[in-house]
XYZ file of C-alpha atoms in Angstrom:
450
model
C 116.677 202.962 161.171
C 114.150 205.407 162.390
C 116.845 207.778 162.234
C 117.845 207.052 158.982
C 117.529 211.020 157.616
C 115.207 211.452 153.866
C 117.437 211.256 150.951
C 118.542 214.021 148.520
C 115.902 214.578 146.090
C 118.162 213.361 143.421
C 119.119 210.130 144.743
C 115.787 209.517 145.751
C 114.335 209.928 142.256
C 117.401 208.325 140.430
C 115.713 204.876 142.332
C 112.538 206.031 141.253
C 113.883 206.156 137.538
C 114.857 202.645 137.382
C 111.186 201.279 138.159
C 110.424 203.612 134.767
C 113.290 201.887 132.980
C 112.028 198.539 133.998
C 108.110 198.782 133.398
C 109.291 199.194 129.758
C 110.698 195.246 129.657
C 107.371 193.692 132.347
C 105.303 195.641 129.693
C 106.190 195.208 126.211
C 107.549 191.750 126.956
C 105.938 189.975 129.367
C 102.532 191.926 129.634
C 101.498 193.537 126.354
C 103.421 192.247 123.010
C 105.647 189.480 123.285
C 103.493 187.258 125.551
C 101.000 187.366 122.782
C 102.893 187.041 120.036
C 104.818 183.871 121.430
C 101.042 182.314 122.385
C 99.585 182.951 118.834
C 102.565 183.321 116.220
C 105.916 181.638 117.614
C 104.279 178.780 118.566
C 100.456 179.388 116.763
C 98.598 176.469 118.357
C 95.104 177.659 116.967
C 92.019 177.711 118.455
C 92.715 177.334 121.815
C 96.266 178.406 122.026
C 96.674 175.328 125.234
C 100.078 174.419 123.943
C 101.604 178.387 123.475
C 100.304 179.455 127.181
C 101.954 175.891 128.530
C 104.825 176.959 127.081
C 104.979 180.563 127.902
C 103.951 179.416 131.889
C 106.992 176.899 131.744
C 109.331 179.778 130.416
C 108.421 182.197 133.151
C 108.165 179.452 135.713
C 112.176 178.565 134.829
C 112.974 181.825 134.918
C 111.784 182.945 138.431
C 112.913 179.920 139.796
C 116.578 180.471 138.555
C 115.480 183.711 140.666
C 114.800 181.694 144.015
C 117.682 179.656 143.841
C 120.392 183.110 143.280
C 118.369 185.656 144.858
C 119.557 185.130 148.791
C 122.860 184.173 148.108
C 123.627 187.426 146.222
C 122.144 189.184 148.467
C 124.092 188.192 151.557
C 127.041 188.479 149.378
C 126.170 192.157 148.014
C 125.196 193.103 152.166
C 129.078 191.670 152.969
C 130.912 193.500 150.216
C 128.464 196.361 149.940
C 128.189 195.884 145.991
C 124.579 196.214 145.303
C 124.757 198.701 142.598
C 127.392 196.692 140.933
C 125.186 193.645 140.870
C 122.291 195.844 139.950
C 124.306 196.824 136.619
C 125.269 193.142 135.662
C 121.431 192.285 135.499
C 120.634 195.575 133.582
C 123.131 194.534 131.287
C 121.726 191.330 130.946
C 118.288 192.618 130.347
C 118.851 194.635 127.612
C 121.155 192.574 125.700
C 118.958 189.215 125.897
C 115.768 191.799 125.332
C 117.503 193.382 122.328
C 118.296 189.392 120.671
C 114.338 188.823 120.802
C 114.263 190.902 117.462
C 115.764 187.718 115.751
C 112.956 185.020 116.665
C 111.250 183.471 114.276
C 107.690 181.716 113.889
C 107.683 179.022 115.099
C 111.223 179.276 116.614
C 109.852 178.163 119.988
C 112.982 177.304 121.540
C 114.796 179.883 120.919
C 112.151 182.304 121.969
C 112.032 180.702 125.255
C 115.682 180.581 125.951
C 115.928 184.426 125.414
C 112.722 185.051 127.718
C 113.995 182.654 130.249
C 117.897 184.670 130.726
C 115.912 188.103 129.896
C 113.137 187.897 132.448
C 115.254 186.170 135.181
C 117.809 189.148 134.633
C 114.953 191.714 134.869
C 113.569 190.140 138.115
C 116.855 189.630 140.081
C 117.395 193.112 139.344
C 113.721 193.838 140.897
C 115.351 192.567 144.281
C 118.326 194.296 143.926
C 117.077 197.942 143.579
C 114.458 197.073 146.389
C 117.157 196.555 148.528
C 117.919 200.328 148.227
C 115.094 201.497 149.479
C 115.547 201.324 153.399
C 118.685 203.634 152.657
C 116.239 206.637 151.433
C 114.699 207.551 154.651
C 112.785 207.120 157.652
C 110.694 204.252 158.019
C 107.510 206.830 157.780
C 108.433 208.051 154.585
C 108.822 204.138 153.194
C 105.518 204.081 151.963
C 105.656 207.312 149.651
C 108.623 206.342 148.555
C 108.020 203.214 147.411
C 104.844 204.463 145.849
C 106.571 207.135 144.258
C 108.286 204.649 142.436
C 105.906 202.213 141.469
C 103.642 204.976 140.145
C 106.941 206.631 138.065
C 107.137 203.162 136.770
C 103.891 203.304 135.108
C 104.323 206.319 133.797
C 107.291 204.711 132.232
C 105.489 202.057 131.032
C 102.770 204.001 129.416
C 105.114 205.836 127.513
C 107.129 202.659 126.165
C 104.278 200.667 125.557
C 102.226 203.636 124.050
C 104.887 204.334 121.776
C 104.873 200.594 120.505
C 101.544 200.144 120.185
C 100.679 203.046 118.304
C 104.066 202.674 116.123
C 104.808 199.356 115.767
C 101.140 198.031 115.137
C 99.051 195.123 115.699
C 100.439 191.556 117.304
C 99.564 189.363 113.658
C 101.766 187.103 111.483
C 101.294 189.523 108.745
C 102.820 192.118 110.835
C 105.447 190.322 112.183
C 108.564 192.260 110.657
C 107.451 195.211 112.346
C 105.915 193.762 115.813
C 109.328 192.027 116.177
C 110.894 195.133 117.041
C 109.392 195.592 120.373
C 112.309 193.755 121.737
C 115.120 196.084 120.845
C 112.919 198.578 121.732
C 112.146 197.604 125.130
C 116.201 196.879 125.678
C 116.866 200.708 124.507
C 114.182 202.470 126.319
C 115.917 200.107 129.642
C 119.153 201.359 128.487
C 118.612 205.042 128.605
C 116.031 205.375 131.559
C 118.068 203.705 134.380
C 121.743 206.027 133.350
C 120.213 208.560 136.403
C 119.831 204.943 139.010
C 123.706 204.545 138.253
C 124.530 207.998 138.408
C 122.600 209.378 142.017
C 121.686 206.401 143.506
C 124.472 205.731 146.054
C 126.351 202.564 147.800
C 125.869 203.412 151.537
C 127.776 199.704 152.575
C 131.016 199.523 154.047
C 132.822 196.517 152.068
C 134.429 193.989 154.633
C 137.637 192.222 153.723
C 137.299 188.182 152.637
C 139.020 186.410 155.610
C 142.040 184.159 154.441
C 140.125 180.778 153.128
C 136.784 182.236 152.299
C 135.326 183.475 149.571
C 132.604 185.944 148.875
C 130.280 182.630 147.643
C 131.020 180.825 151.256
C 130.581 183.799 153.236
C 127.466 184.386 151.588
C 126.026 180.954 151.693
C 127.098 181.243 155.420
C 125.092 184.585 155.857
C 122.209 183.354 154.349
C 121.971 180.515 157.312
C 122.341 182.986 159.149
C 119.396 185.305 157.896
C 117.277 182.468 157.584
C 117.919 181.584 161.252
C 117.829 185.232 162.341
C 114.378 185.214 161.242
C 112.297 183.483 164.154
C 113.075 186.846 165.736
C 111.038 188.357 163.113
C 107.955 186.588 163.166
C 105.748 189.247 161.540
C 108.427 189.469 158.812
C 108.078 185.653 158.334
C 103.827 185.858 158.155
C 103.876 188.655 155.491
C 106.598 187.087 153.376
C 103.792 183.827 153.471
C 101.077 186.296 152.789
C 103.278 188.065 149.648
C 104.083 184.829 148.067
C 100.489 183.815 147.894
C 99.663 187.445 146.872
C 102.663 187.676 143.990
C 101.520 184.154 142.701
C 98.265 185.739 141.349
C 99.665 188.920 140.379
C 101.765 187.049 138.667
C 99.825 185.554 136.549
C 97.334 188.867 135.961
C 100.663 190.194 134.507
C 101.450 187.093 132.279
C 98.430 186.303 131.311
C 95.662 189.527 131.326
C 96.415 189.950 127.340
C 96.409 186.779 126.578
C 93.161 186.485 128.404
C 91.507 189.358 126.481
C 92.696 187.994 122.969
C 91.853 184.513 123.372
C 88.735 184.469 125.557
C 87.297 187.721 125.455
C 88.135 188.670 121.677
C 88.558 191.989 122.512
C 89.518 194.455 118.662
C 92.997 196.420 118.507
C 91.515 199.695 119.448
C 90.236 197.960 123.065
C 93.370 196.062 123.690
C 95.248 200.001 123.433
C 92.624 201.133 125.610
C 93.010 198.419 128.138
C 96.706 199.040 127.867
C 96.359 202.886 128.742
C 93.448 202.287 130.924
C 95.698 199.897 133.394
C 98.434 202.296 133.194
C 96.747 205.003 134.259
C 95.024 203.338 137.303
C 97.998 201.006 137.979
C 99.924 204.713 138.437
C 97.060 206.269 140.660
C 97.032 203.335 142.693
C 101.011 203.596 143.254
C 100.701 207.774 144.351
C 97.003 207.482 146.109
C 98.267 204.378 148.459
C 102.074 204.899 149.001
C 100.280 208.435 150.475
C 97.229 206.869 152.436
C 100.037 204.545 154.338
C 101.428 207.418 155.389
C 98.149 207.473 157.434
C 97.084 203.906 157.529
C 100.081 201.744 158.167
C 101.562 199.878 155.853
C 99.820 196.729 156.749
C 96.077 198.178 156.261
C 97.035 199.438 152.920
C 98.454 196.543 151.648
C 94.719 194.456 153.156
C 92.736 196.675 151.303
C 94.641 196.386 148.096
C 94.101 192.614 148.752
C 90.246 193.129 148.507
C 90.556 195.462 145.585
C 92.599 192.235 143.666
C 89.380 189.805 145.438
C 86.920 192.682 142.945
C 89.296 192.701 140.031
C 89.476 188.978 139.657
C 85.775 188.930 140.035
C 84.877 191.191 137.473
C 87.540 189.717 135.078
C 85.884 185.926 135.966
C 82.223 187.580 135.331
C 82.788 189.427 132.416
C 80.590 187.738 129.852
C 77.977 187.510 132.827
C 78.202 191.350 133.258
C 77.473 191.776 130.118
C 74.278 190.320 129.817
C 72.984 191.047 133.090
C 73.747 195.089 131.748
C 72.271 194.587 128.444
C 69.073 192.647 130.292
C 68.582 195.924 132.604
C 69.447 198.312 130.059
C 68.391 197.036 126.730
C 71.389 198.148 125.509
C 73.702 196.062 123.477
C 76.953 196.305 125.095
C 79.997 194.280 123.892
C 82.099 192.151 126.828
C 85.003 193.774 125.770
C 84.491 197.236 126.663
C 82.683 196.077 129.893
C 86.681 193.937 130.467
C 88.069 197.696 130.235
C 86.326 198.344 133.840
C 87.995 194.695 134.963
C 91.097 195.845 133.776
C 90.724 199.554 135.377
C 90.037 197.705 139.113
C 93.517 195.488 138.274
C 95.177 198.422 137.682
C 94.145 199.843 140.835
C 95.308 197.186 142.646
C 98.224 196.360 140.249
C 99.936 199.599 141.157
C 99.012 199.528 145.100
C 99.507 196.156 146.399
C 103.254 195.881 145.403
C 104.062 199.290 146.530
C 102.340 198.618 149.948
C 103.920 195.280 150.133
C 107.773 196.004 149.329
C 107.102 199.256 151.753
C 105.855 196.703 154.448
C 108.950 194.881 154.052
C 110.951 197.956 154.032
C 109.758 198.712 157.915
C 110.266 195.059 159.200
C 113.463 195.008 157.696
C 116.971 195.872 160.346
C 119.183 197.969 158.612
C 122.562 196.106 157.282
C 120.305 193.177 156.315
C 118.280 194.545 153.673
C 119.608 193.308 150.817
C 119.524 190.211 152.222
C 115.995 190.350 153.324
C 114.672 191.667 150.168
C 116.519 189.058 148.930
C 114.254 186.881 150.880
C 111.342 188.986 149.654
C 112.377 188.546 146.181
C 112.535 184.671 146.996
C 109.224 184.861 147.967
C 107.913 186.609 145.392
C 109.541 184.321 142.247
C 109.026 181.202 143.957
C 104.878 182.299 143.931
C 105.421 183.402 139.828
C 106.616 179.910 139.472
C 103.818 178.297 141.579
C 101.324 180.376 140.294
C 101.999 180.823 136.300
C 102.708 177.298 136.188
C 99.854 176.191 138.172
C 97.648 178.460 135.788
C 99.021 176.812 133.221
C 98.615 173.265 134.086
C 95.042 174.135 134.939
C 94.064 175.923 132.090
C 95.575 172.908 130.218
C 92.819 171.087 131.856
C 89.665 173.689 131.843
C 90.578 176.256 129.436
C 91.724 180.328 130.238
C 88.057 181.387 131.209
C 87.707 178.975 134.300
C 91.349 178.906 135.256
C 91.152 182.175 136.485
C 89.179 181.640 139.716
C 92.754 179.909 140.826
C 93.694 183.846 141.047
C 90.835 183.964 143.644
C 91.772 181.389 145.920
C 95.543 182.519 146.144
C 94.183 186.333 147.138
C 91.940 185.272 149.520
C 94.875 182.860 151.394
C 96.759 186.249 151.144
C 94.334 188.172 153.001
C 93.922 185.192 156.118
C 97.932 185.166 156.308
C 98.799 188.838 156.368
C 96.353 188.999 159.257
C 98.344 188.122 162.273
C 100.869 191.054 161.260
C 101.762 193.663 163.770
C 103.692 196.599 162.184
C 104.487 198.254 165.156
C 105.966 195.023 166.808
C 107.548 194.218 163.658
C 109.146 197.349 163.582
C 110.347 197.355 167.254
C 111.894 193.903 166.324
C 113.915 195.314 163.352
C 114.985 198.253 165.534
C 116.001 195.827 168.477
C 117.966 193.649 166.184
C 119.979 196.442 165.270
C 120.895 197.972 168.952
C 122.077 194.235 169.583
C 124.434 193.697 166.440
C 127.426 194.805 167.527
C 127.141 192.506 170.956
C 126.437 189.596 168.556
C 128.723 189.958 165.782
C 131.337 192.181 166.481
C 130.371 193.742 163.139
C 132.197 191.034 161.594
């Protein structure tokens, strides 16, 4: 794979294109507007919204683990028929279909509304695995890093614009707007529509499909495959550490992306205009993040990037935890009168940093342990990883804010960061590389390429 020459342009920004269409859904639905509005109005549990964000963790939490369960098998089975792109257009179909029916929720139409974000966001998320699985194809493993960041930070960019758009158009999340707000759904399904056409037209299918032996089929041969994977990997045992180290890493990001707005309407309090400036203030800094660190691995290593995007997350929960304390300590020193709102918008602007950074560096880390004619199955294993954590980590938020309340439940986002941080340690790129490239040389002796 060292070998592997850079991509045309095109193709290269085609994959790029489909993180912009997809920020648009994680966004509008999950992030910014629909989480919200299912807390407060679909379900409406007033004052302390327990019920809505139980509810809303146990949606998300079915959802990724419908992920886990699929996730390696397809993979293995896309790797053995070389027909990632084709799976890749099933679950974009079934994004913006289920995302489009969220226009016809109700208030108080709970189960509904969580049937639709269950088939929309596990649809969205398999699909997160799948175009990963691309990105070994694009180049050398030097050039993984900017890639990936290239990506993440186009996403953003994406995402500002969709979510911009609704915000300033579609209006405030509040029963009495609720026959405009409820558009954000088709919205989110059309702007997902449009933006990934150039993925499907440049990105291309590098596999060479095998034939299905007589008495097999493509489910057996992947089930089979995956043993295999999963027993290939005690030769990649800096692969194995950093897939421990991104699940504990993904469960509080998580829950940062589930549960930020809902955090700044319920405990902070934060007006409309700050909840549109925390929305373009993340953006921006979630995108900087993505371009500044997918270029500094380029001189880092993957693996120091992705630590010190770990202690940026360690500051950003901090800050978020402290808020109300912030405040007063500035307003002591100052004498100013400062609201805890605006002084959330510099919480939010250190998430974004990290937001942006840590998932770039991490799927790029990935990308360089990772032997070529396994990657969809290993990002498969990456994307296992990374649901199974959503579902330990937004339900586990859930449960414990059941128990505490939002404010307090945070520091749980704390904990999982820092047990991020001690298990990425023992990772050594360069071995970890050597091992992917070594696994390739001895394939063909092993398999006789099947």
């Amino acid at each position: 794979m060292q070998n592997t020459p850079l991509a045309p342009k095109r193709e290269i920004f085609g994959w790029a294109m489909f993180d912009f269409a997809n920020q648009g859904y994680t966004l509008l639905i999950i992030t910014v507007i629909f989480g919200d509005l299912f807390t407060r109005i679909i379900v409406g549990d007033a004052p302390d919204y327990r019920l809505g964000n139980l509810l809303w963790s146990v949606a998300l939490a079915v959802s990724y683990l419908m992920v886990v369960v699929s996730n390696p098998v397809c993979g293995a089975v896309m790797d053995y028929s070389a027909s990632r792109k084709r799976f890749l257009f099933i679950s974009y179909l079934l994004t913006v279909i289920t995302t489009a029916l969220l226009y016809f929720v109700e208030p108080g139409w709970i189960v509904p509304a969580m049937v639709l974000i269950i088939l929309s966001n596990f649809a969205y998320s398999i699909g997160e695995g799948f175009i990963a699985s691309f990105l070994p194809d694009l180049g050398p493993r030097k050039a993984l890093g900017w890639i990936s960041g290239l990506g993440w930070g186009v996403g953003y960019i994406g995402g500002l614009i969709a979510t911009a758009f609704t915000l300033f158009f579609l209006g405030e999340v509040s029963f009495e707007n609720y026959d405009t707000i409820r558009w954000v759904g088709p919205f989110a399904a059309g702007f997902f529509l449009l933006a990934a056409i150039p993925t499907f037209l440049w990105v291309r299918e590098r596999g060479v499909p095998r034939a299905v032996p007589a008495g097999q089929t493509l489910l057996r041969i992947g089930l089979g495959r995956l043993s295999t994977t999963l027993h290939e990997t005690r030769h990649f045992r800096d692969l194995r550490a950093l897939l421990v180290s991104i699940f504990f890493a993904m469960a509080g990001i998580y829950i940062i992306i589930a549960f930020s707005f809902i955090y700044g309407a319920q405990v902070i309090g934060w007006s409309e205009s700050v909840r549109v400036y925390m929305f373009i203030t993340v953006q921006l800094t979630a995108a900087f993040g993505a371009f500044a660190f997918g270029a500094l691995q380029s001189r880092l290593g993957a693996r120091a990037t992705y630590l010190i995007t770990l202690a940026l997350w360690l500051a950003a929960i901090l800050a978020i935890w402290q808020t109300p304390a912030l405040t007063r300590v500035l307003n002591a020193l100052t004498g100013a009168e400062l609201q805890a709102q605006y002084i959330f918008l510099f919480a939010g602007g250190l998430a974004g940093l990290s937001l942006g950074s840590s998932q770039s560096a991490g799927r790029a880390l990935v990308g360089v342990l990772t032997p070529l004619g396994k990657s969809a199955e290993f990002f498969g294993l990456w994307g296992t990883s990374s649901k199974l954590a959503a579902v330990f980590g937004i339900l586990g938020l859930g449960l414990v804010q059941l128990a505490f309340g939002l404010a307090d439940a945070i520091v749980f986002c704390m904990v999982l960061f820092v047990i991020a941080i001690i298990t990425v340690l023992p990772v050594n790129e360069a071995r970890g590389a050597e091992a992917a490239e070594a696994w390739q040389e001895a394939e063909p002796t092993r398999t006789g390429r099947e």
